[in-house]
XYZ file of C-alpha atoms in Angstrom:
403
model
C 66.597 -51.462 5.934
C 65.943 -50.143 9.506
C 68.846 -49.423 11.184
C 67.730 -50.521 14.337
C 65.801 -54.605 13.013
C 65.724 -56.226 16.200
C 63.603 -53.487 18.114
C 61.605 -53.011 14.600
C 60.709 -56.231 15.251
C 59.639 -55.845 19.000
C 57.720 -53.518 18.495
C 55.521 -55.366 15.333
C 55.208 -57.975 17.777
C 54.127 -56.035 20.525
C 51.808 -54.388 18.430
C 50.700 -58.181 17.352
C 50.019 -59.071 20.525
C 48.106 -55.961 22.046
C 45.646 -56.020 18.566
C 44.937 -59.924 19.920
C 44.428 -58.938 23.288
C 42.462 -55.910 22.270
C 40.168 -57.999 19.944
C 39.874 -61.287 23.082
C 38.823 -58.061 25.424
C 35.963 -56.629 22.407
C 34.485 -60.531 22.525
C 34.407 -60.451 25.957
C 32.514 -57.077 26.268
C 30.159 -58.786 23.780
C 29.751 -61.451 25.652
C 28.812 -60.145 28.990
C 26.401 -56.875 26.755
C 24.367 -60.265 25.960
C 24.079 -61.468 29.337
C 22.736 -58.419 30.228
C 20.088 -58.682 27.242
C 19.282 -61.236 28.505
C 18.914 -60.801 32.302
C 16.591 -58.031 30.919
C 13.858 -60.351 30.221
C 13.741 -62.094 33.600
C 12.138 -60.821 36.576
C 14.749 -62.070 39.138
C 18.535 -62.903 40.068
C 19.988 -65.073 42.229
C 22.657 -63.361 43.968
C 25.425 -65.743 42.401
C 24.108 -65.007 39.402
C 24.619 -60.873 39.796
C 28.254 -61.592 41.570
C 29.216 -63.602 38.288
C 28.683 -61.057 36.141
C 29.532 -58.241 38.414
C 33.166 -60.010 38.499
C 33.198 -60.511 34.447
C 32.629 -56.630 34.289
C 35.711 -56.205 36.790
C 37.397 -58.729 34.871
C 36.754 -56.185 31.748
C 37.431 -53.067 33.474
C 40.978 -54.578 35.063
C 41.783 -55.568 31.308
C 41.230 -52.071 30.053
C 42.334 -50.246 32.505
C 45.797 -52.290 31.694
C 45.984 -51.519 28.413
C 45.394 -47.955 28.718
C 48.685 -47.625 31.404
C 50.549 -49.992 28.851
C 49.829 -47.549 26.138
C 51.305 -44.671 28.345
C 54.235 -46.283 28.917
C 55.057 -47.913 25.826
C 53.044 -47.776 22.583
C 54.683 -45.760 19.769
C 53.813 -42.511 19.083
C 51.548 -42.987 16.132
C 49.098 -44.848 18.718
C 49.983 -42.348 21.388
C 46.405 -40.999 21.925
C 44.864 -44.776 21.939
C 45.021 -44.359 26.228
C 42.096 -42.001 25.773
C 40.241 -44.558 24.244
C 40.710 -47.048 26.673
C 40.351 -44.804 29.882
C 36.896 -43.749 28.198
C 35.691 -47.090 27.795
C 37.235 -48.365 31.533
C 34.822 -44.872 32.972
C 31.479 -46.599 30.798
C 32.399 -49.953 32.347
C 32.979 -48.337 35.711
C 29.283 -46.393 35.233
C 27.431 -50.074 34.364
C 29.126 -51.681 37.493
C 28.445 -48.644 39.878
C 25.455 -46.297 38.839
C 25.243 -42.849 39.750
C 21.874 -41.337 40.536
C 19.568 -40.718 37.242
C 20.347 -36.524 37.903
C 24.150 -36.760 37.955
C 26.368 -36.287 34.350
C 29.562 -37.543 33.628
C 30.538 -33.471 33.456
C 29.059 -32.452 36.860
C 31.910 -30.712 39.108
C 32.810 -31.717 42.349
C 30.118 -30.076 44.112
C 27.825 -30.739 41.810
C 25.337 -34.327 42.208
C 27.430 -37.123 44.007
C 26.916 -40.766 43.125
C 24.737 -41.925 46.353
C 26.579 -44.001 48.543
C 24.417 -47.097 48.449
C 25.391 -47.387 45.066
C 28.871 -47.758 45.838
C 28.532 -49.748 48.705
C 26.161 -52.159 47.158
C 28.510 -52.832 44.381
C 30.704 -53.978 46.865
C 27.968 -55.884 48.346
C 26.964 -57.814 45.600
C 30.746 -58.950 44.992
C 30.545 -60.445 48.597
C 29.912 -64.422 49.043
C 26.520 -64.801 48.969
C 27.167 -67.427 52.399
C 29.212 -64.687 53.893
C 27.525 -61.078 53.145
C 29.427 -59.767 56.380
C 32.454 -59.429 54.090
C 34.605 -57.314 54.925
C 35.454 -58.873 57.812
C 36.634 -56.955 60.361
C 39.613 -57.188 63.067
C 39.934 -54.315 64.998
C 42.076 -50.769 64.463
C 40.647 -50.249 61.067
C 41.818 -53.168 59.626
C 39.199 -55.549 56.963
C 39.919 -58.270 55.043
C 38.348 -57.824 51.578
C 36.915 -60.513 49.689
C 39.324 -60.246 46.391
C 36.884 -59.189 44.065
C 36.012 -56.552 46.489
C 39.555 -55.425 47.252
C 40.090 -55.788 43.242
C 37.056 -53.457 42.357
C 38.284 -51.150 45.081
C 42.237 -50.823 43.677
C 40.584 -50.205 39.919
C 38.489 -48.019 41.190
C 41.028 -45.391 42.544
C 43.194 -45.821 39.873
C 40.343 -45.081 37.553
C 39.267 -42.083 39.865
C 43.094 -40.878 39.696
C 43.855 -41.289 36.183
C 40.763 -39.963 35.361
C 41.734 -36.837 36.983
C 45.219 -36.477 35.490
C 43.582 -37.213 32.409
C 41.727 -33.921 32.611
C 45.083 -31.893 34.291
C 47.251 -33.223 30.615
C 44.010 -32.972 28.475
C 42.735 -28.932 29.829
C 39.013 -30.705 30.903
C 37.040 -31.259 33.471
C 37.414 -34.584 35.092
C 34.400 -37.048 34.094
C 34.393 -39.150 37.103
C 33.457 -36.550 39.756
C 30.025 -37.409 40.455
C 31.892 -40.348 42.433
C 34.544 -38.541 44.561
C 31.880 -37.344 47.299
C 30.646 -41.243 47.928
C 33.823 -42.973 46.650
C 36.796 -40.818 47.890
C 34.956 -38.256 49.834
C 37.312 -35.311 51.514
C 39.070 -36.172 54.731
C 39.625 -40.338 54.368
C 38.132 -43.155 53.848
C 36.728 -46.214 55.544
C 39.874 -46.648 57.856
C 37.645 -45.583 61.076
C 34.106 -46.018 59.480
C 31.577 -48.062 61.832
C 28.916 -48.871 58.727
C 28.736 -50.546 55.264
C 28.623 -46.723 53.881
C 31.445 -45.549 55.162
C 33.309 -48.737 55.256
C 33.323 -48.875 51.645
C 34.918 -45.517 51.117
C 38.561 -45.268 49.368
C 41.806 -43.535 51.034
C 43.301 -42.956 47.852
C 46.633 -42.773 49.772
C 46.647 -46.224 50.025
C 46.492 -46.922 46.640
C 48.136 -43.555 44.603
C 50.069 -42.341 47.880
C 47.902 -39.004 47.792
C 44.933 -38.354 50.179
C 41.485 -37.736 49.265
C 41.955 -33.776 49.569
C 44.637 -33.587 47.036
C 43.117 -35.843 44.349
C 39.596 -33.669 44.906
C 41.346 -30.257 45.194
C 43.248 -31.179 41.490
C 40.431 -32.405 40.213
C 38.647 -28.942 41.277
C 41.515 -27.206 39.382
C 40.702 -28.452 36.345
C 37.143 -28.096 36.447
C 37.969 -24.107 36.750
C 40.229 -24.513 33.833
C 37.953 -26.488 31.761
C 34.898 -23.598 32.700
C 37.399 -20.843 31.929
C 38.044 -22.593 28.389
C 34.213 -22.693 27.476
C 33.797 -18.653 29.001
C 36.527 -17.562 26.603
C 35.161 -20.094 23.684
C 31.840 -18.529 23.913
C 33.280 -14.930 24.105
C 35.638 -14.265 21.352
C 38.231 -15.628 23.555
C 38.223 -13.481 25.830
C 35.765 -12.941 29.535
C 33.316 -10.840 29.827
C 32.964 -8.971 33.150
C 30.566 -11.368 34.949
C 32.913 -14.399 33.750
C 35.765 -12.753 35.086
C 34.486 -11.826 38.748
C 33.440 -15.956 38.930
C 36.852 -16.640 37.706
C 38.206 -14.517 40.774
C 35.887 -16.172 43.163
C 36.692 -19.678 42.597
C 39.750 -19.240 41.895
C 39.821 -17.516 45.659
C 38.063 -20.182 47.461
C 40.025 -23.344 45.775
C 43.414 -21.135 46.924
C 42.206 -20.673 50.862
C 41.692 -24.362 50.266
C 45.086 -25.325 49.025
C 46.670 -23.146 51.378
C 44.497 -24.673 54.383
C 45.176 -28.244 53.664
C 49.126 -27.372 53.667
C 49.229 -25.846 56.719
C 47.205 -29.056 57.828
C 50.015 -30.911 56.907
C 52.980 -28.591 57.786
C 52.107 -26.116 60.389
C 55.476 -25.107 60.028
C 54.656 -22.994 56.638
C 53.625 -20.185 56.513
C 54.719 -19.481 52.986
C 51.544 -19.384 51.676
C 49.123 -18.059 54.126
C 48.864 -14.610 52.258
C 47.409 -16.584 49.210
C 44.564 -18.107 51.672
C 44.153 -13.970 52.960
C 43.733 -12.997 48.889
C 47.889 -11.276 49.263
C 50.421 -12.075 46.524
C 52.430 -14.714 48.684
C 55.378 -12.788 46.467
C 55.171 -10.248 49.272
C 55.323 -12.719 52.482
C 58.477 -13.112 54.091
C 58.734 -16.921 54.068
C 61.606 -19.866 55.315
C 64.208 -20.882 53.180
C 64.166 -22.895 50.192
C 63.788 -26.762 51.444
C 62.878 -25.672 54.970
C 59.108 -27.028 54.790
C 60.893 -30.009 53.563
C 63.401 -30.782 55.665
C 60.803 -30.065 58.797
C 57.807 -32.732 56.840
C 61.184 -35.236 56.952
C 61.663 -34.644 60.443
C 58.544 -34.959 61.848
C 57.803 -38.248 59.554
C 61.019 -39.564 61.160
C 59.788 -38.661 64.983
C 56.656 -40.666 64.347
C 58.469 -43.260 63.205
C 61.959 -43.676 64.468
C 60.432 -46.212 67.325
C 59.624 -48.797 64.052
C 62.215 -47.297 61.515
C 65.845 -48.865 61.330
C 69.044 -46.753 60.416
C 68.340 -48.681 57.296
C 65.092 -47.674 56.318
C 64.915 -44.060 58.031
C 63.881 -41.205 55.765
C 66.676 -39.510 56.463
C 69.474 -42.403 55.009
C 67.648 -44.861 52.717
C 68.765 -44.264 49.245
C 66.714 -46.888 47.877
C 63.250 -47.016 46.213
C 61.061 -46.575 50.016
C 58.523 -43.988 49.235
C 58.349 -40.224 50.443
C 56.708 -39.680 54.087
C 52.545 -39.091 52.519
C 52.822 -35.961 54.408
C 56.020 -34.559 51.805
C 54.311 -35.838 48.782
C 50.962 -34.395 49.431
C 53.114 -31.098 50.088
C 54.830 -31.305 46.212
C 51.973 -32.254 44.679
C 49.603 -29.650 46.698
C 52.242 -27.028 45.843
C 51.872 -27.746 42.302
C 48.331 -27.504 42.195
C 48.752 -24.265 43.438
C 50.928 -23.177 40.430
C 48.792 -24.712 38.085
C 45.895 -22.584 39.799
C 47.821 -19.494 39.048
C 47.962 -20.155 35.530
C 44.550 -21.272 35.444
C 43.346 -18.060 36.714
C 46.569 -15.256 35.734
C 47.149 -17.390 32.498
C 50.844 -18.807 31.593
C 53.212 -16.203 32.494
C 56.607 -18.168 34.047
C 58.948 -15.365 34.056
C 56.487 -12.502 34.780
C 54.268 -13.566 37.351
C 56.206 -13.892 40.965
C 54.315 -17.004 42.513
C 55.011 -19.094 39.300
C 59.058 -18.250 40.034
C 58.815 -18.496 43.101
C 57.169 -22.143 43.250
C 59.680 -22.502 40.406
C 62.724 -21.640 42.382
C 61.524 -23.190 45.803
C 60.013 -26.679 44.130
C 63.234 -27.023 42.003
C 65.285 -26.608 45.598
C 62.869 -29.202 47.358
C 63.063 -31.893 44.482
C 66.522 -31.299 44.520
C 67.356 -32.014 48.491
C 64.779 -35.446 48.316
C 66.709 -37.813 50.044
C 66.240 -40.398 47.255
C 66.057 -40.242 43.669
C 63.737 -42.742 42.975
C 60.987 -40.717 45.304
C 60.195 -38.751 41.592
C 58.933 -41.614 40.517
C 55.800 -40.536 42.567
C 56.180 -36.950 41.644
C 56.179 -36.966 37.811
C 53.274 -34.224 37.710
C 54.859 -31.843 40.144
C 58.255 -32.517 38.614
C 57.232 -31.615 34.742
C 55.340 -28.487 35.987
C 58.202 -26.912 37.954
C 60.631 -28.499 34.836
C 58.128 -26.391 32.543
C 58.413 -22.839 34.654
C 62.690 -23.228 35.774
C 65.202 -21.033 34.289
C 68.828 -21.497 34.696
C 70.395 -22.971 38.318
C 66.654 -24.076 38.640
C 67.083 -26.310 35.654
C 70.512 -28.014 36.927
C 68.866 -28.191 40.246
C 65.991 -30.720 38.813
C 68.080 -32.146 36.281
C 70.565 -33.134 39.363
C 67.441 -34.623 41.047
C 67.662 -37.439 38.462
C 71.092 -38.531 39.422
């Protein structure tokens, strides 16, 4: 027999119960697909009518969007691609509830045709009490109180947005959400200091995924280039023609100066990497040492805060689970997207190319000195990537940030 019966078991009835709950979601989606049949033959809609089912379909989209991160974390590995699935059908659900314009596609880049923002915002709307449409209500300082089924379509909704993303990063394809991220998540913040329903409605996806707006856009534009490189070489032998190659070298310019800019944004302190935003191989900049940019994001996140901070929850001494200062974790991840740029455009070369070892040997040094181990718990993507390129006291280095 198995030599391992009880979790044999655990997992058959695991399985067991996620085939119910799968088959209880399927009737549900069937029931609401005939609702809509049938709204199609009537001329009007109350407006508690379109809430109900506008909550049914969040209902459906919450449930699916469940299953697909329980199916990351824990489904064997013979049902290990069964997330896809489920994020695909939580993105047609998500499409239903919030339409894009008629000229937008699912494949459309992130500067291409943008969801209007009406559409967003009126989804919202329509999930607001019908005696009370002045939900959210607001109290002053960028604070609103959401109606639940707002603030519930609103949490899905950047989750969706971000795993749809990191979908395409693991997957090497373009995200199929981004006709959203102008109206949804649109560069620079959200609805924190918005005055109208528009721009009220508007995501900060730090709030929700602890990265800003910039850094889930400017990943998502990473792997649109990756995914366009792909179809050039698929449609040339595997290899770019002359034309392809000078677009390659363009984007892959601007989406650098980009990454570099929003860094220095966020630590004017660096200057590692201001030769990549000039065009310059950043292995010829003199830069700080390792964990310097670190150690100055710590300090200033502890200046802002050390009037509200205790000894016990400072940056600098908590050892618990509190989460990085945004400002470090945008850094990490921001860094990363800059190595995965380089092997988008250079291709995968970890020992030869000298910004790959270098964000190798000064990630590995910065993961290493985080305060807290449980802070990689928000930096599996950056971890994994500088895991993939370390050699040697780079590998001890990461494998000590565990500990």
């Amino acid at each position: 027999g198995s030599p391992h019966p009880c979790k044999a078991a655990t997992n058959r009835k695991m399985q067991s119960q996620l085939e119910m709950g799968l088959r209880e979601l399927q009737a549900e989606v069937r029931r609401i697909s005939a609702q809509d049949d049938e709204q199609k033959g009537t001329e009007t809609e109350t407006a508690e009518a379109a809430a109900s089912r506008q909550e049914k379909r969040l209902t459906v989209l919450q449930s699916i969007l469940q299953m697909a991160m329980f199916e990351v974390a824990v489904a064997p590995s013979a049902a290990a691609g069964n997330w896809r699935i489920h994020l695909d059908a939580a993105a047609a659900v998500f499409r239903h509830m919030v339409p894009p314009p008629p000229s937008s596609s699912s494949s459309s880049s992130s500067s291409g045709p943008t969801a209007t923002p009406s559409s967003w915002a009126a989804s919202l709307a329509r999930l607001a009490e019908p005696a009370h449409p002045d939900w959210p209500l607001s109290f002053g300082g960028g604070v609103r109180m959401w109606r639940p089924p707002q603030a519930a379509l609103r949490f899905f909704a950047a989750n969706l947005l971000f795993m749809d993303v990191m979908a395409a990063v693991a997957l090497g394809r373009a995200p199929r959400l981004t006709d959203y991220h102008a109206s949804v998540i649109p560069r620079g913040g959200g609805g924190d200091n918005a005055t109208g329903n528009e721009d009220e409605a508007r995501i900060d996806m730090s709030g929700f995924v602890g990265l800003d707006n910039d850094t889930v856009q400017l990943l998502a534009d990473v792997s649109s280039l990756a995914a366009w490189k792909r179809e050039q070489k698929a449609t040339a032998a595997g290899t770019l023609d002359a034309a392809a190659a000078a677009e390659l070298q363009r984007r892959s310019n601007v989406l650098a100066a980009d990454i570099a800019s929003r860094i220095a944004q966020l630590c004017p302190c660096s200057s590692s990497f201001k030769d990549i935003a000039n065009g310059h191989s950043s292995a010829s900049s003199s830069s700080s040492s390792p964990g310097t940019v670190a150690d100055q994001l710590l300090l200033n996140s502890h200046h802002n805060n050390h009037h509200s901070s205790s000894p016990a929850t400072s940056p600098q001494t908590d050892t618990g689970g509190e989460p990085l200062p945004p400002a470090q974790n945008n850094h990490i991840w921001l860094r990363a997207a800059q190595a995965y740029l380089q092997t988008v455009h250079r291709g995968w070369r970890p020992l030869q190319d000298p910004d790959l070892r270098r964000f190798s040997r000064e990630t590995a040094a910065e993961l290493g000195a985080l305060p807290r181990p449980a802070a990689l718990r928000s930096l599996a993507f950056p971890y994994c990537l500088a895991g993939c390129l370390a050699v040697g006291d780079e590998e001890r280095r990461l494998i000590r940030a565990l500990a």
